[in-house]
PDB file of C-alpha atoms in Angstrom:
ATOM      1  CA  MET Q   1     124.511  51.290  93.761  1.00 88.00           C
ATOM      2  CA  GLU Q   2     121.988  50.736  96.552  1.00 91.00           C
ATOM      3  CA  LEU Q   3     118.329  49.790  96.498  1.00 92.00           C
ATOM      4  CA  ASN Q   4     115.933  49.754  99.461  1.00 94.00           C
ATOM      5  CA  ILE Q   5     112.956  47.381  99.220  1.00 94.00           C
ATOM      6  CA  ARG Q   6     110.226  46.562 101.719  1.00 96.00           C
ATOM      7  CA  THR Q   7     108.544  43.176 101.784  1.00 96.00           C
ATOM      8  CA  ARG Q   8     105.401  42.437 103.746  1.00 97.00           C
ATOM      9  CA  SER Q   9     105.545  38.627 103.863  1.00 97.00           C
ATOM     10  CA  PRO Q  10     107.977  35.721 103.546  1.00 96.00           C
ATOM     11  CA  GLU Q  11     106.486  35.096 100.078  1.00 96.00           C
ATOM     12  CA  GLU Q  12     107.500  38.606  98.962  1.00 96.00           C
ATOM     13  CA  THR Q  13     111.018  38.053 100.325  1.00 96.00           C
ATOM     14  CA  ILE Q  14     111.186  34.760  98.425  1.00 95.00           C
ATOM     15  CA  ARG Q  15     109.952  36.526  95.272  1.00 95.00           C
ATOM     16  CA  LEU Q  16     112.754  39.115  95.562  1.00 95.00           C
ATOM     17  CA  GLY Q  17     115.325  36.325  95.950  1.00 95.00           C
ATOM     18  CA  LYS Q  18     113.832  34.621  92.886  1.00 95.00           C
ATOM     19  CA  LYS Q  19     114.283  37.764  90.772  1.00 94.00           C
ATOM     20  CA  ILE Q  20     117.935  37.979  91.809  1.00 94.00           C
ATOM     21  CA  GLY Q  21     118.439  34.246  91.239  1.00 94.00           C
ATOM     22  CA  GLY Q  22     117.126  34.669  87.726  1.00 92.00           C
ATOM     23  CA  GLN Q  23     119.899  37.192  87.043  1.00 92.00           C
ATOM     24  CA  ALA Q  24     122.764  35.433  88.843  1.00 92.00           C
ATOM     25  CA  THR Q  25     125.615  34.014  86.793  1.00 90.00           C
ATOM     26  CA  ALA Q  26     128.486  31.636  87.533  1.00 88.00           C
ATOM     27  CA  GLY Q  27     130.713  33.103  90.206  1.00 87.00           C
ATOM     28  CA  THR Q  28     128.102  35.448  91.704  1.00 90.00           C
ATOM     29  CA  VAL Q  29     128.578  35.870  95.462  1.00 90.00           C
ATOM     30  CA  ILE Q  30     125.738  37.187  97.614  1.00 93.00           C
ATOM     31  CA  ALA Q  31     126.465  38.256 101.190  1.00 92.00           C
ATOM     32  CA  LEU Q  32     123.407  38.024 103.453  1.00 93.00           C
ATOM     33  CA  THR Q  33     123.281  39.864 106.755  1.00 93.00           C
ATOM     34  CA  GLY Q  34     120.580  40.339 109.370  1.00 94.00           C
ATOM     35  CA  GLU Q  35     119.449  39.117 112.748  1.00 93.00           C
ATOM     36  CA  LEU Q  36     117.987  35.655 113.403  1.00 91.00           C
ATOM     37  CA  GLY Q  37     114.604  35.333 111.747  1.00 92.00           C
ATOM     38  CA  SER Q  38     115.110  38.267 109.392  1.00 94.00           C
ATOM     39  CA  GLY Q  39     114.542  36.192 106.250  1.00 95.00           C
ATOM     40  CA  LYS Q  40     118.012  35.213 105.028  1.00 94.00           C
ATOM     41  CA  THR Q  41     116.985  31.606 104.376  1.00 92.00           C
ATOM     42  CA  ALA Q  42     113.655  32.628 102.790  1.00 94.00           C
ATOM     43  CA  PHE Q  43     115.579  34.941 100.474  1.00 96.00           C
ATOM     44  CA  THR Q  44     117.936  32.053  99.599  1.00 95.00           C
ATOM     45  CA  GLN Q  45     114.960  29.779  98.880  1.00 95.00           C
ATOM     46  CA  GLY Q  46     113.827  32.338  96.311  1.00 95.00           C
ATOM     47  CA  LEU Q  47     117.355  32.658  94.951  1.00 95.00           C
ATOM     48  CA  ALA Q  48     117.400  28.893  94.322  1.00 95.00           C
ATOM     49  CA  ARG Q  49     114.003  28.985  92.620  1.00 94.00           C
ATOM     50  CA  GLY Q  50     115.138  31.825  90.376  1.00 94.00           C
ATOM     51  CA  MET Q  51     118.167  29.753  89.392  1.00 94.00           C
ATOM     52  CA  GLY Q  52     115.880  26.881  88.366  1.00 92.00           C
ATOM     53  CA  ILE Q  53     116.865  24.629  91.259  1.00 93.00           C
ATOM     54  CA  THR Q  54     114.077  22.163  91.902  1.00 83.00           C
ATOM     55  CA  GLU Q  55     115.246  20.925  95.312  1.00 78.00           C
ATOM     56  CA  PRO Q  56     111.983  20.884  97.296  1.00 73.00           C
ATOM     57  CA  TYR Q  57     113.463  22.148 100.562  1.00 78.00           C
ATOM     58  CA  ILE Q  58     116.239  24.716 100.884  1.00 82.00           C
ATOM     59  CA  ALA Q  59     117.272  24.752 104.551  1.00 79.00           C
ATOM     60  CA  SER Q  60     119.682  26.883 106.503  1.00 75.00           C
ATOM     61  CA  PRO Q  61     123.024  25.081 106.696  1.00 67.00           C
ATOM     62  CA  SER Q  62     123.551  26.125 110.342  1.00 64.00           C
ATOM     63  CA  TYR Q  63     124.869  22.704 111.322  1.00 65.00           C
ATOM     64  CA  THR Q  64     126.357  21.513 108.031  1.00 70.00           C
ATOM     65  CA  LEU Q  65     127.830  24.989 107.285  1.00 81.00           C
ATOM     66  CA  VAL Q  66     127.634  24.510 103.488  1.00 83.00           C
ATOM     67  CA  ASN Q  67     124.794  23.010 101.464  1.00 86.00           C
ATOM     68  CA  HIS Q  68     125.225  22.327  97.760  1.00 87.00           C
ATOM     69  CA  TYR Q  69     122.156  22.404  95.523  1.00 90.00           C
ATOM     70  CA  PRO Q  70     122.895  21.339  91.943  1.00 89.00           C
ATOM     71  CA  GLY Q  71     120.804  22.918  89.242  1.00 83.00           C
ATOM     72  CA  SER Q  72     120.292  22.199  85.585  1.00 78.00           C
ATOM     73  CA  GLY Q  73     122.563  25.119  84.772  1.00 84.00           C
ATOM     74  CA  LEU Q  74     124.165  26.613  87.874  1.00 89.00           C
ATOM     75  CA  SER Q  75     124.695  25.155  91.318  1.00 92.00           C
ATOM     76  CA  LEU Q  76     123.947  27.035  94.525  1.00 93.00           C
ATOM     77  CA  TYR Q  77     126.380  26.872  97.445  1.00 90.00           C
ATOM     78  CA  HIS Q  78     124.497  28.010 100.559  1.00 91.00           C
ATOM     79  CA  VAL Q  79     126.926  28.888 103.352  1.00 87.00           C
ATOM     80  CA  ASP Q  80     126.034  29.720 106.970  1.00 86.00           C
ATOM     81  CA  LEU Q  81     128.768  31.214 109.153  1.00 84.00           C
ATOM     82  CA  TYR Q  82     126.617  31.647 112.286  1.00 83.00           C
ATOM     83  CA  ARG Q  83     128.310  28.889 114.303  1.00 78.00           C
ATOM     84  CA  LEU Q  84     131.890  29.768 113.357  1.00 74.00           C
ATOM     85  CA  ALA Q  85     133.933  31.583 115.962  1.00 70.00           C
ATOM     86  CA  ASP Q  86     136.587  33.195 113.791  1.00 70.00           C
ATOM     87  CA  ARG Q  87     138.028  33.640 110.331  1.00 68.00           C
ATOM     88  CA  GLU Q  88     140.432  30.724 110.820  1.00 72.00           C
ATOM     89  CA  GLU Q  89     137.475  28.338 111.132  1.00 73.00           C
ATOM     90  CA  ALA Q  90     136.125  29.658 107.821  1.00 67.00           C
ATOM     91  CA  GLU Q  91     139.481  28.990 106.223  1.00 68.00           C
ATOM     92  CA  ASP Q  92     139.519  25.467 107.716  1.00 72.00           C
ATOM     93  CA  LEU Q  93     136.039  24.924 106.283  1.00 69.00           C
ATOM     94  CA  GLY Q  94     137.449  25.457 102.803  1.00 67.00           C
ATOM     95  CA  LEU Q  95     135.307  28.496 102.147  1.00 69.00           C
ATOM     96  CA  GLU Q  96     137.940  29.880  99.801  1.00 65.00           C
ATOM     97  CA  GLU Q  97     137.463  26.817  97.561  1.00 66.00           C
ATOM     98  CA  VAL Q  98     133.669  27.223  97.563  1.00 66.00           C
ATOM     99  CA  LEU Q  99     134.052  30.855  96.500  1.00 66.00           C
ATOM    100  CA  HIS Q 100     136.003  29.834  93.414  1.00 64.00           C
ATOM    101  CA  ARG Q 101     133.524  27.278  92.097  1.00 68.00           C
ATOM    102  CA  GLN Q 102     131.430  27.983  89.034  1.00 77.00           C
ATOM    103  CA  GLY Q 103     128.136  28.363  90.828  1.00 87.00           C
ATOM    104  CA  VAL Q 104     126.361  30.990  92.868  1.00 92.00           C
ATOM    105  CA  VAL Q 105     127.386  31.381  96.517  1.00 90.00           C
ATOM    106  CA  ALA Q 106     124.976  32.765  99.133  1.00 92.00           C
ATOM    107  CA  ILE Q 107     126.668  33.451 102.496  1.00 90.00           C
ATOM    108  CA  GLU Q 108     124.498  33.929 105.588  1.00 90.00           C
ATOM    109  CA  TRP Q 109     126.079  35.857 108.476  1.00 87.00           C
ATOM    110  CA  ALA Q 110     128.715  37.220 106.091  1.00 83.00           C
ATOM    111  CA  GLU Q 111     129.319  40.175 108.402  1.00 81.00           C
ATOM    112  CA  LYS Q 112     131.046  37.900 110.929  1.00 76.00           C
ATOM    113  CA  PHE Q 113     134.239  37.999 108.911  1.00 69.00           C
ATOM    114  CA  GLY Q 114     134.096  41.395 107.236  1.00 64.00           C
ATOM    115  CA  ASP Q 115     133.832  42.204 103.564  1.00 59.00           C
ATOM    116  CA  HIS Q 116     137.623  42.243 103.190  1.00 52.00           C
ATOM    117  CA  TYR Q 117     137.627  38.430 103.395  1.00 54.00           C
ATOM    118  CA  TRP Q 118     135.810  37.793 100.118  1.00 59.00           C
ATOM    119  CA  ARG Q 119     134.413  39.573  97.148  1.00 69.00           C
ATOM    120  CA  GLU Q 120     130.671  39.804  97.040  1.00 73.00           C
ATOM    121  CA  ASP Q 121     128.660  41.033  94.090  1.00 86.00           C
ATOM    122  CA  VAL Q 122     125.537  41.910  96.066  1.00 91.00           C
ATOM    123  CA  GLU Q 123     125.170  42.560  99.781  1.00 92.00           C
ATOM    124  CA  VAL Q 124     121.660  41.854 101.063  1.00 94.00           C
ATOM    125  CA  ARG Q 125     120.913  43.368 104.480  1.00 96.00           C
ATOM    126  CA  LEU Q 126     117.615  42.223 105.967  1.00 97.00           C
ATOM    127  CA  LYS Q 127     115.998  44.126 108.832  1.00 97.00           C
ATOM    128  CA  VAL Q 128     112.888  43.096 110.762  1.00 97.00           C
ATOM    129  CA  THR Q 129     110.397  45.986 110.737  1.00 96.00           C
ATOM    130  CA  GLY Q 130     107.265  44.095 111.793  1.00 95.00           C
ATOM    131  CA  GLU Q 131     105.956  40.593 112.363  1.00 94.00           C
ATOM    132  CA  THR Q 132     106.320  39.703 108.671  1.00 94.00           C
ATOM    133  CA  ASP Q 133     107.607  43.021 107.290  1.00 96.00           C
ATOM    134  CA  ARG Q 134     111.229  43.383 106.227  1.00 97.00           C
ATOM    135  CA  GLU Q 135     113.389  46.201 104.985  1.00 97.00           C
ATOM    136  CA  ILE Q 136     115.898  44.784 102.510  1.00 97.00           C
ATOM    137  CA  ILE Q 137     118.842  46.919 101.477  1.00 96.00           C
ATOM    138  CA  LEU Q 138     120.648  45.664  98.395  1.00 95.00           C
ATOM    139  CA  THR Q 139     124.105  47.047  97.693  1.00 93.00           C
ATOM    140  CA  SER Q 140     126.004  46.342  94.497  1.00 91.00           C
ATOM    141  CA  ARG Q 141     129.718  45.623  94.796  1.00 85.00           C
ATOM    142  CA  GLY Q 142     130.871  45.542  91.191  1.00 83.00           C
ATOM    143  CA  PRO Q 143     129.808  44.863  87.590  1.00 86.00           C
ATOM    144  CA  ALA Q 144     127.850  41.647  88.278  1.00 85.00           C
ATOM    145  CA  GLY Q 145     125.992  43.345  91.120  1.00 88.00           C
ATOM    146  CA  ASP Q 146     125.339  46.439  88.993  1.00 89.00           C
ATOM    147  CA  ARG Q 147     123.796  44.263  86.286  1.00 89.00           C
ATOM    148  CA  ILE Q 148     121.527  42.504  88.782  1.00 90.00           C
ATOM    149  CA  MET Q 149     120.519  45.809  90.372  1.00 89.00           C
ATOM    150  CA  SER Q 150     119.739  47.458  87.025  1.00 88.00           C
ATOM    151  CA  VAL Q 151     117.252  44.656  86.285  1.00 86.00           C
ATOM    152  CA  LEU Q 152     115.634  45.135  89.711  1.00 85.00           C
ATOM    153  CA  LEU Q 153     115.337  48.871  89.084  1.00 83.00           C
ATOM    154  CA  THR Q 154     113.409  48.272  85.877  1.00 81.00           C
ATOM    155  CA  GLU Q 155     111.092  45.611  87.381  1.00 72.00           C
ATOM    156  CA  LYS Q 156     108.881  45.791  90.425  1.00 55.00           C
ATOM    157  CA  PRO Q 157     110.008  43.129  92.969  1.00 47.00           C
TER     158      PRO Q 157
END
C-alpha cells in the first residue's frame, strides 16, 4: 500500500509524524529516506510526540548514531546511518539489537544499506519540492504498516 502526501511546512511534516506515532506499536520500524534537509528529523519529532514522548528536543543522531527516548509506554530509538560507510559498521554499531527491542525504531538514511538488511513496517520517502514544501511517499511493508496506513487513509494528515 502506498500513500502520497504533500506538506507545506515543517509543522505539517511534524503533524504527519505525530499521526503515525500515535498508531505505532512495539516493534514498529520506520525507514526514513531523503536528501539532507528534506524533513526526516522533523518527521521523527512528530513521531515522538505522537508516541507521547515528552523529551523537549528530538535531535538528529548524526554523531551519536542512535538516540534513545524513553516514553511512558513505548520508547523511540532514533537511528541515523548518514556517517556510516558500510553495512559492517551498522553491524558493529549493534543495530540488529536495537531492531529487536520493544520500542519503535526510526532509521534515517535507511537506503544506505538496502531494505534487505532489516524489516521495516513503513518506508517514508521525503522529497524537497519547494522551500518548505515536501512530497512524502509512505509505503507499507506488512501488517503493521497496513494498519498505520489505513488510519491515515481515513484521516486527513
